[in-house]
Amino acid sequence: MGSLNVYSVLVVLFLTCGAAMATMENDQIIKENNCETKMGLPCVLETFPSIFEKWSISNKCCGELVVLGKVCHSTLVKRTLENPLFKDLSPATIIAKSIQTWNNCLALIDSPSPSA
């Protein structure tokens, strides 16, 4: 019985350390790339629901998202998913929606405007 408790503690420590290391790695990427300063607050507030809920994103905010860059975008989504407030969400679904939002914005920004 004692060995089961030790095993349980080791598993919890391993999982906790792994999550903490992932958080530290994401925080380092965000810091090194200045991710939190590349997008204006209005577009952050518009983009976030487009990924975590079913909202659309404006052309202006798509432009800011593309300027933010894929590394920052992906890392910020991953860090958000680490937050206990979002524990009930499906990470696979959110990451798929994040990729879809990124690809849609990239296609929109890369396509020529109709007035050109």
Short mmCIF file of C-alpha atoms in Angstrom, two decimals:
data_model
loop_
_atom_site.label_atom_id
_atom_site.label_comp_id
_atom_site.label_asym_id
_atom_site.label_seq_id
_atom_site.Cartn_x
_atom_site.Cartn_y
_atom_site.Cartn_z
CA MET A 1 0.00 0.00 0.00
CA GLY A 2 2.87 2.35 0.80
CA SER A 3 4.43 1.82 -2.63
CA LEU A 4 1.13 2.78 -4.29
CA ASN A 5 1.14 6.13 -2.46
CA VAL A 6 4.77 6.79 -3.44
CA TYR A 7 3.92 5.93 -7.04
CA SER A 8 0.92 8.29 -6.96
CA VAL A 9 3.05 11.12 -5.59
CA LEU A 10 5.69 10.54 -8.28
CA VAL A 11 3.05 10.64 -11.04
CA VAL A 12 1.60 13.87 -9.67
CA LEU A 13 5.06 15.42 -9.40
CA PHE A 14 5.92 14.36 -12.95
CA LEU A 15 2.70 15.79 -14.37
CA THR A 16 3.04 19.01 -12.36
CA CYS A 17 6.67 19.52 -13.39
CA GLY A 18 5.80 18.81 -17.02
CA ALA A 19 3.01 21.39 -16.99
CA ALA A 20 5.23 23.94 -15.25
CA MET A 21 8.01 23.37 -17.79
CA ALA A 22 5.56 23.78 -20.68
CA THR A 23 4.31 27.03 -19.15
CA MET A 24 7.87 28.29 -18.67
CA GLU A 25 8.76 27.35 -22.25
CA ASN A 26 5.69 29.16 -23.62
CA ASP A 27 6.41 32.20 -21.46
CA GLN A 28 10.00 32.27 -22.75
CA ILE A 29 8.84 32.14 -26.39
CA ILE A 30 6.32 34.92 -25.73
CA LYS A 31 8.97 37.08 -24.06
CA GLU A 32 11.67 36.49 -26.70
CA ASN A 33 9.27 37.34 -29.54
CA ASN A 34 7.56 40.29 -27.79
CA CYS A 35 4.26 38.56 -28.52
CA GLU A 36 2.23 40.52 -26.00
CA THR A 37 3.06 43.88 -27.60
CA LYS A 38 2.47 43.10 -31.28
CA MET A 39 -1.32 43.23 -31.31
CA GLY A 40 -3.63 45.99 -30.13
CA LEU A 41 -6.09 45.27 -27.33
CA PRO A 42 -9.21 45.76 -29.52
CA CYS A 43 -7.97 43.05 -31.90
CA VAL A 44 -6.94 40.77 -29.03
CA LEU A 45 -10.49 41.09 -27.69
CA GLU A 46 -11.88 40.32 -31.16
CA THR A 47 -9.52 37.48 -32.06
CA PHE A 48 -9.81 35.60 -28.77
CA PRO A 49 -13.55 34.87 -29.14
CA SER A 50 -13.06 33.94 -32.80
CA ILE A 51 -10.86 31.06 -31.63
CA PHE A 52 -12.54 30.04 -28.37
CA GLU A 53 -16.12 30.68 -29.52
CA LYS A 54 -17.83 31.02 -32.90
CA TRP A 55 -17.23 34.64 -33.83
CA SER A 56 -15.79 36.22 -36.93
CA ILE A 57 -12.67 38.36 -37.12
CA SER A 58 -12.39 41.63 -39.06
CA ASN A 59 -9.92 42.23 -41.87
CA LYS A 60 -8.08 44.75 -39.69
CA CYS A 61 -7.60 42.22 -36.88
CA CYS A 62 -6.65 39.50 -39.37
CA GLY A 63 -3.89 41.84 -40.50
CA GLU A 64 -2.72 42.32 -36.91
CA LEU A 65 -2.86 38.56 -36.32
CA VAL A 66 -0.63 37.91 -39.33
CA VAL A 67 1.82 40.60 -38.15
CA LEU A 68 1.79 38.93 -34.72
CA GLY A 69 3.15 35.83 -36.46
CA LYS A 70 2.36 32.15 -36.32
CA VAL A 71 4.82 31.37 -33.51
CA CYS A 72 3.31 34.01 -31.22
CA HIS A 73 -0.24 33.08 -32.20
CA SER A 74 0.26 29.36 -31.50
CA THR A 75 2.16 29.96 -28.28
CA LEU A 76 -0.44 32.38 -26.90
CA VAL A 77 -3.21 29.88 -27.65
CA LYS A 78 -1.25 27.10 -25.92
CA ARG A 79 -0.59 29.30 -22.89
CA THR A 80 -4.28 30.19 -22.70
CA LEU A 81 -5.18 26.51 -22.73
CA GLU A 82 -2.89 26.01 -19.70
CA ASN A 83 -5.08 28.38 -17.70
CA PRO A 84 -7.40 26.48 -15.31
CA LEU A 85 -10.31 28.66 -16.45
CA PHE A 86 -10.23 26.82 -19.78
CA LYS A 87 -9.83 23.27 -18.42
CA ASP A 88 -13.25 22.21 -19.74
CA LEU A 89 -12.39 23.08 -23.35
CA SER A 90 -11.08 20.52 -25.78
CA PRO A 91 -7.46 21.47 -26.58
CA ALA A 92 -7.64 19.62 -29.92
CA THR A 93 -10.75 21.58 -30.95
CA ILE A 94 -9.26 24.92 -29.87
CA ILE A 95 -5.95 24.26 -31.62
CA ALA A 96 -7.82 23.23 -34.80
CA LYS A 97 -9.93 26.43 -34.61
CA SER A 98 -6.76 28.44 -33.97
CA ILE A 99 -5.11 26.98 -37.08
CA GLN A 100 -8.28 27.61 -39.09
CA THR A 101 -8.40 31.25 -37.94
CA TRP A 102 -4.70 31.68 -38.78
CA ASN A 103 -5.10 30.14 -42.25
CA ASN A 104 -8.22 32.20 -43.01
CA CYS A 105 -6.48 35.42 -42.00
CA LEU A 106 -3.34 34.53 -43.93
CA ALA A 107 -5.39 33.82 -47.08
CA LEU A 108 -7.32 37.06 -46.63
CA ILE A 109 -4.19 39.15 -46.19
CA ASP A 110 -2.32 37.41 -49.05
CA SER A 111 -5.20 37.74 -51.53
CA PRO A 112 -5.31 40.82 -53.77
CA SER A 113 -7.98 43.37 -52.94
CA PRO A 114 -10.93 43.62 -55.36
CA SER A 115 -10.07 47.25 -56.17
CA ALA A 116 -6.56 46.37 -57.36
#
